[in-house]
Short mmCIF file of C-alpha atoms in Angstrom, two decimals:
data_model
loop_
_atom_site.label_atom_id
_atom_site.label_comp_id
_atom_site.label_asym_id
_atom_site.label_seq_id
_atom_site.Cartn_x
_atom_site.Cartn_y
_atom_site.Cartn_z
CA UNK M 18 -37.06 -29.21 -12.53
CA UNK M 19 -39.03 -30.45 -9.37
CA UNK M 20 -41.49 -27.83 -7.90
CA UNK M 21 -41.82 -29.32 -4.55
CA UNK M 22 -40.48 -32.55 -2.87
CA UNK M 23 -42.52 -35.18 -5.02
CA UNK M 24 -39.90 -37.94 -6.38
CA UNK M 25 -40.28 -39.02 -10.25
CA UNK M 26 -40.49 -42.54 -10.93
CA UNK M 27 -38.47 -43.81 -13.37
CA UNK M 28 -39.73 -46.60 -15.55
CA UNK M 29 -37.98 -46.46 -17.70
CA UNK M 30 -33.82 -45.46 -19.65
CA UNK M 31 -31.80 -45.31 -22.65
CA UNK M 32 -27.75 -46.94 -21.92
CA UNK M 33 -25.55 -45.48 -23.71
CA UNK M 34 -22.75 -48.13 -24.54
CA UNK M 35 -19.99 -45.34 -25.81
CA UNK M 36 -17.19 -48.51 -26.55
CA UNK M 37 -16.41 -49.18 -29.79
CA UNK M 38 -15.41 -52.99 -28.75
CA UNK M 39 -17.63 -55.42 -28.68
CA UNK M 40 -15.77 -57.15 -26.46
CA UNK M 41 -16.46 -54.55 -24.13
CA UNK M 42 -20.07 -53.76 -24.28
CA UNK M 43 -20.53 -57.10 -23.58
CA UNK M 44 -19.20 -57.51 -19.93
CA UNK M 45 -20.75 -53.65 -19.37
CA UNK M 46 -24.33 -55.35 -20.82
CA UNK M 47 -23.73 -57.68 -17.90
CA UNK M 48 -24.30 -55.03 -15.56
CA UNK M 49 -27.74 -53.54 -17.32
CA UNK M 50 -29.03 -56.84 -17.77
CA UNK M 51 -29.31 -57.12 -14.17
CA UNK M 52 -31.72 -54.42 -13.91
CA UNK M 53 -34.46 -55.41 -17.13
CA UNK M 54 -36.86 -57.06 -14.36
CA UNK M 55 -36.87 -53.85 -12.82
CA UNK M 56 -37.11 -51.49 -16.05
CA UNK M 57 -37.62 -50.82 -19.49
CA UNK M 58 -34.34 -50.28 -21.28
CA UNK M 59 -33.70 -49.00 -24.21
CA UNK M 60 -30.05 -49.77 -25.35
CA UNK M 61 -27.80 -47.24 -27.62
CA UNK M 62 -25.09 -49.10 -29.32
CA UNK M 63 -22.48 -46.83 -29.98
CA UNK M 64 -20.58 -49.92 -32.55
CA UNK M 65 -24.58 -49.89 -34.55
CA UNK M 66 -24.42 -46.17 -35.00
CA UNK M 67 -20.80 -45.32 -36.26
CA UNK M 68 -17.85 -48.14 -35.55
CA UNK M 69 -15.65 -45.74 -37.07
CA UNK M 70 -14.37 -42.61 -35.39
CA UNK M 71 -16.40 -39.61 -34.05
CA UNK M 72 -14.55 -36.24 -34.70
CA UNK M 73 -16.00 -35.62 -30.53
CA UNK M 74 -17.49 -36.72 -27.84
CA UNK M 75 -20.14 -34.24 -27.68
CA UNK M 76 -21.05 -35.53 -31.64
CA UNK M 77 -21.36 -39.42 -30.29
CA UNK M 78 -23.78 -37.55 -26.94
CA UNK M 79 -26.40 -35.57 -29.27
CA UNK M 80 -26.15 -38.58 -32.24
CA UNK M 81 -27.30 -40.81 -28.65
CA UNK M 82 -30.06 -38.22 -27.83
CA UNK M 83 -31.67 -37.28 -31.08
CA UNK M 84 -30.89 -41.77 -32.10
CA UNK M 85 -33.25 -42.68 -28.61
CA UNK M 86 -36.99 -42.22 -27.48
CA UNK M 87 -36.01 -42.34 -23.63
CA UNK M 88 -36.34 -39.31 -21.50
CA UNK M 89 -34.46 -40.55 -19.14
CA UNK M 90 -30.49 -41.35 -20.47
CA UNK M 91 -27.33 -42.94 -18.86
CA UNK M 92 -23.66 -42.55 -20.58
CA UNK M 93 -20.51 -45.26 -20.19
CA UNK M 94 -17.20 -44.42 -21.66
CA UNK M 95 -15.84 -47.44 -22.66
CA UNK M 96 -12.97 -47.23 -19.44
CA UNK M 97 -15.72 -47.69 -16.69
CA UNK M 98 -16.11 -49.84 -14.93
CA UNK M 99 -19.44 -49.91 -13.44
CA UNK M 100 -21.70 -51.69 -11.62
CA UNK M 101 -25.98 -52.35 -11.78
CA UNK M 102 -26.04 -50.89 -8.11
CA UNK M 103 -24.16 -47.49 -9.95
CA UNK M 104 -27.33 -47.50 -11.95
CA UNK M 105 -29.64 -47.42 -9.97
CA UNK M 106 -27.40 -44.15 -7.81
CA UNK M 107 -27.72 -42.14 -11.17
CA UNK M 108 -31.51 -42.98 -11.67
CA UNK M 109 -32.19 -42.32 -7.74
CA UNK M 110 -30.29 -38.37 -7.92
CA UNK M 111 -32.31 -37.90 -10.98
CA UNK M 112 -35.42 -39.41 -9.68
CA UNK M 113 -34.47 -36.93 -6.93
CA UNK M 114 -35.02 -33.58 -8.37
CA UNK M 115 -31.04 -33.61 -9.71
CA UNK M 116 -30.97 -32.50 -13.32
CA UNK M 117 -27.37 -34.34 -13.98
CA UNK M 118 -25.90 -37.28 -12.27
CA UNK M 119 -22.33 -38.81 -12.26
CA UNK M 120 -20.06 -41.84 -11.08
CA UNK M 121 -17.24 -40.55 -12.73
CA UNK M 122 -18.01 -36.99 -14.05
CA UNK M 123 -18.18 -37.33 -17.97
CA UNK M 124 -17.32 -41.38 -17.90
CA UNK M 125 -20.85 -42.98 -16.29
CA UNK M 126 -22.87 -39.58 -15.99
CA UNK M 127 -27.20 -39.05 -17.14
CA UNK M 128 -29.69 -37.12 -16.89
CA UNK M 129 -33.32 -35.82 -19.04
CA UNK M 130 -33.73 -35.09 -22.36
CA UNK M 131 -35.25 -32.07 -20.79
CA UNK M 132 -32.30 -30.78 -19.34
CA UNK M 133 -31.22 -31.13 -23.05
CA UNK M 134 -34.18 -29.08 -24.00
CA UNK M 135 -33.14 -26.63 -21.78
CA UNK M 136 -29.42 -25.59 -22.34
CA UNK M 137 -28.61 -27.15 -25.20
CA UNK M 138 -26.82 -30.43 -26.63
CA UNK M 139 -23.31 -30.20 -26.08
CA UNK M 140 -20.77 -28.40 -28.66
CA UNK M 141 -19.86 -30.38 -31.32
CA UNK M 142 -16.95 -27.89 -31.62
CA UNK M 143 -14.70 -29.80 -28.52
CA UNK M 144 -13.13 -32.21 -31.01
CA UNK M 145 -11.47 -35.23 -29.69
CA UNK M 146 -12.72 -35.67 -26.04
CA UNK M 147 -11.56 -32.47 -24.38
CA UNK M 148 -13.54 -29.35 -22.09
CA UNK M 149 -16.70 -30.06 -23.69
CA UNK M 150 -17.75 -31.07 -20.58
CA UNK M 151 -16.39 -27.95 -18.11
CA UNK M 152 -18.20 -26.06 -21.31
CA UNK M 153 -21.32 -28.48 -20.34
CA UNK M 154 -20.72 -27.71 -16.08
CA UNK M 155 -21.01 -24.23 -16.73
CA UNK M 156 -24.38 -24.01 -18.73
CA UNK M 157 -25.53 -26.45 -16.31
CA UNK M 158 -24.33 -23.98 -13.43
CA UNK M 159 -26.04 -21.55 -15.72
CA UNK M 160 -29.40 -23.29 -15.49
CA UNK M 161 -29.46 -22.96 -11.40
CA UNK M 162 -31.16 -26.28 -10.97
CA UNK M 163 -29.07 -29.50 -8.59
CA UNK M 164 -26.49 -31.17 -10.38
CA UNK M 165 -24.52 -34.76 -8.81
CA UNK M 166 -20.84 -34.40 -10.14
CA UNK M 167 -19.35 -37.48 -9.22
CA UNK M 168 -15.69 -37.82 -9.20
CA UNK M 169 -14.79 -42.00 -8.56
CA UNK M 170 -11.95 -42.39 -10.74
CA UNK M 171 -11.68 -45.22 -8.80
CA UNK M 172 -13.97 -46.84 -11.47
CA UNK M 173 -12.61 -45.87 -14.70
CA UNK M 174 -9.26 -46.87 -16.33
CA UNK M 175 -6.36 -44.51 -16.07
CA UNK M 176 -5.26 -45.01 -19.72
CA UNK M 177 -4.39 -42.46 -22.15
CA UNK M 178 -7.25 -41.05 -24.71
CA UNK M 179 -7.43 -42.70 -27.96
CA UNK M 180 -8.90 -39.95 -29.48
CA UNK M 181 -5.14 -37.75 -29.66
CA UNK M 182 -4.15 -34.96 -27.74
CA UNK M 183 -6.35 -32.18 -28.97
CA UNK M 184 -6.34 -30.24 -25.59
CA UNK M 185 -4.51 -26.91 -27.13
CA UNK M 186 -7.20 -26.77 -29.79
CA UNK M 187 -9.92 -27.90 -27.71
CA UNK M 188 -9.25 -25.50 -24.90
CA UNK M 189 -8.41 -22.18 -27.30
CA UNK M 190 -12.58 -23.01 -28.34
CA UNK M 191 -13.05 -22.71 -24.55
CA UNK M 192 -10.53 -19.42 -24.38
CA UNK M 193 -12.23 -18.43 -27.18
CA UNK M 194 -15.72 -19.00 -26.29
CA UNK M 195 -15.98 -17.84 -22.62
CA UNK M 196 -13.73 -14.67 -23.53
CA UNK M 197 -10.87 -16.49 -20.90
#
């Protein structure tokens, strides 16, 4: 959202742990903690907010947005193996004018709440965890600002989703929304 080439200084951010398993959070927390001396880090834990199942990935993300005070946010899927350098990569992109930045698509990504104020929350009709990223990327594209969409799947565990196979349902929602 920069009007010129001035860099935004990010002093703090919310880190949103989407894992429901405490052992996964403990491992991910180690990388986040490495940055505690440089940033004020607000932590959001899915297992504290809702230890059960969410209806959708979108609902979980929206809860994190609503529950946190920080303007800048980073979201982490439990299957993502990231480093503190990956966090700094996202923060660097956001501080240099990108309105969205990811390392692993919707597995490890960040944005500012200003983006959400402009394009809206994630669409919770996409139950489970399918097609919400496609919907979000279309709305992001219509917004017309720079986005960095990374696909480093070496950092993402390839295992089946526990949300079940709802692709046919969510694809029909997507198709209906965009009249495909």
